[in-house]
Coordinates of C-alpha atoms in Angstrom, one line a residue:
M1 CA 14.8 17.1 -0.4
L2 CA 18.5 16.0 -0.4
T3 CA 18.2 14.7 -3.9
V4 CA 16.8 18.1 -5.2
V5 CA 19.9 19.7 -3.6
A6 CA 22.0 17.0 -5.2
A7 CA 20.5 17.6 -8.5
G8 CA 20.6 21.4 -8.3
L9 CA 24.4 21.3 -7.8
L10 CA 24.9 19.8 -11.2
P11 CA 26.1 22.0 -13.8
A12 CA 23.4 20.5 -16.3
T13 CA 20.7 21.3 -14.1
R14 CA 21.3 25.1 -14.2
S15 CA 22.1 24.8 -18.1
L16 CA 18.7 22.8 -18.9
S17 CA 16.4 24.9 -16.3
G18 CA 18.0 28.4 -17.9
A19 CA 17.3 26.9 -21.4
A20 CA 13.7 25.9 -20.8
A21 CA 13.0 29.4 -19.1
K22 CA 14.3 31.4 -21.9
S23 CA 12.6 29.2 -24.5
L24 CA 9.3 29.7 -22.9
L25 CA 9.8 33.5 -22.6
G26 CA 11.1 33.8 -26.1
L27 CA 14.5 35.2 -25.1
P28 CA 17.7 34.4 -26.9
E29 CA 20.1 31.8 -25.3
S30 CA 23.1 33.0 -23.7
G31 CA 26.4 31.4 -22.2
D32 CA 26.2 29.1 -19.4
A33 CA 26.8 30.2 -15.9
D34 CA 28.4 27.3 -14.1
T35 CA 30.0 29.2 -11.1
W36 CA 29.2 28.0 -7.6
P37 CA 26.7 31.0 -6.7
D38 CA 25.1 30.0 -9.9
R39 CA 24.7 26.5 -8.7
W40 CA 23.5 27.5 -5.2
R41 CA 21.1 29.8 -6.5
T42 CA 19.8 26.8 -8.7
V43 CA 19.4 24.7 -5.5
C44 CA 17.5 27.7 -3.6
W45 CA 14.9 27.8 -6.5
L46 CA 14.5 23.9 -6.8
V47 CA 14.0 23.7 -3.2
A48 CA 11.5 26.7 -2.9
H49 CA 9.6 25.4 -6.0
L50 CA 9.4 21.9 -4.1
A51 CA 8.4 23.5 -0.7
L52 CA 5.6 25.7 -2.3
G53 CA 4.4 23.1 -4.9
S54 CA 4.2 20.6 -2.0
G55 CA 2.1 23.2 0.4
I56 CA -0.3 24.0 -2.6
G57 CA -0.6 20.4 -3.5
L58 CA -1.5 19.8 0.2
L59 CA -3.9 22.6 0.2
T60 CA -5.7 21.3 -2.7
L61 CA -6.3 18.2 -1.1
I62 CA -7.7 19.6 2.2
V63 CA -9.5 22.8 1.3
P64 CA -11.9 21.7 -1.4
P65 CA -13.5 19.1 0.5
F66 CA -13.7 21.1 3.8
I67 CA -15.5 24.0 1.6
L68 CA -18.0 21.4 0.2
L69 CA -18.7 20.3 3.9
L70 CA -19.3 23.7 4.9
F71 CA -21.8 24.6 2.0
A72 CA -23.6 21.0 2.1
D73 CA -23.8 21.4 5.8
P74 CA -27.4 21.7 6.3
L75 CA -27.9 18.8 3.9
L76 CA -25.8 16.5 5.9
A77 CA -26.9 14.8 9.0
L78 CA -23.6 14.8 11.1
P79 CA -23.4 13.1 14.2
P80 CA -23.5 15.2 17.4
E81 CA -20.3 13.5 18.7
L82 CA -18.4 15.8 16.1
A83 CA -19.5 18.9 18.2
G84 CA -16.9 18.2 20.8
I85 CA -14.1 18.1 18.0
W86 CA -12.3 21.4 18.1
P87 CA -12.2 21.8 14.3
Y88 CA -15.9 21.3 14.1
R89 CA -16.4 24.1 16.6
A90 CA -13.6 26.2 15.4
F91 CA -14.9 26.4 11.6
G92 CA -18.3 26.8 12.6
I93 CA -19.6 23.7 11.0
G94 CA -23.1 23.1 12.3
Q95 CA -23.6 26.9 12.3
W96 CA -26.4 28.7 10.2
W97 CA -23.8 30.8 8.5
A98 CA -21.5 27.8 7.4
P99 CA -23.0 27.6 4.0
L100 CA -22.5 31.1 3.4
V101 CA -18.8 31.0 4.5
G102 CA -18.5 27.7 2.1
L103 CA -20.2 29.8 -0.7
G104 CA -17.9 32.9 0.0
L105 CA -14.8 30.6 -0.1
I106 CA -16.0 29.0 -3.3
V107 CA -16.2 32.7 -4.8
A108 CA -13.1 33.6 -3.4
G109 CA -11.2 30.7 -4.9
F110 CA -12.7 31.4 -8.2
H111 CA -11.5 35.1 -7.8
L112 CA -8.2 34.0 -6.9
V113 CA -7.9 31.9 -9.9
A114 CA -9.1 34.6 -12.2
V115 CA -6.2 37.0 -10.8
V116 CA -3.7 34.5 -10.9
W117 CA -4.5 33.7 -14.6
R118 CA -4.8 37.1 -15.6
G119 CA -1.0 38.0 -14.3
S120 CA 0.4 34.7 -15.2
P121 CA 3.9 34.5 -16.5
A122 CA 2.5 33.6 -20.0
A123 CA 1.6 37.2 -20.3
G124 CA 5.4 38.0 -20.4
T125 CA 7.5 40.2 -18.3
V126 CA 7.4 43.7 -18.2
R127 CA 10.6 43.8 -20.4
A128 CA 9.1 41.6 -23.1
R129 CA 5.8 43.5 -23.2
A130 CA 7.8 46.9 -23.6
V131 CA 9.8 45.3 -26.3
A132 CA 6.6 43.9 -28.0
A133 CA 5.0 47.5 -27.6
A134 CA 8.2 48.9 -29.3
G135 CA 7.8 46.6 -32.3
R136 CA 4.1 47.6 -32.6
G137 CA 5.0 51.4 -32.5
A138 CA 7.6 50.9 -35.1
V139 CA 5.2 49.2 -37.3
R140 CA 2.6 52.1 -36.9
V141 CA 5.3 54.6 -37.7
E142 CA 6.2 53.0 -41.0
P143 CA 2.7 54.0 -42.8
D144 CA 3.1 57.4 -41.7
R145 CA 6.3 57.7 -43.2
L146 CA 5.0 56.3 -46.5
R147 CA 2.3 58.8 -46.7
T148 CA 4.4 62.0 -46.1
A149 CA 6.9 60.9 -48.7

């Protein structure tokens, strides 16, 4: 974590991440902002990305096996000693409805992926979509002007 903070304080980190973001969004390059508030904002974004990425990575290692365990619960012959463990009881493993919960979690996961994918940053920001729509509108107006002349 300290290395992320130290790297975020370097002026080159702000310039490089800003240039990468602008090229991905198709925006024109602008001047560098190397003030201390800009550096601290970069540090905050890097730490937030590190924390969220670590949390999501941990969830991707834990949640899918748990969902598969719920879904395949009737097919597994789990030992009865597991019934005394609190997660086993708390999450309903061994209950008749456990496969239904597993299937529901799988469907919810696919739905979440679809929702996130549809609203992805690749679709562009509101401003970028408005500029693109204005450009398409200008193209549509041109043939009308030629017909009336």
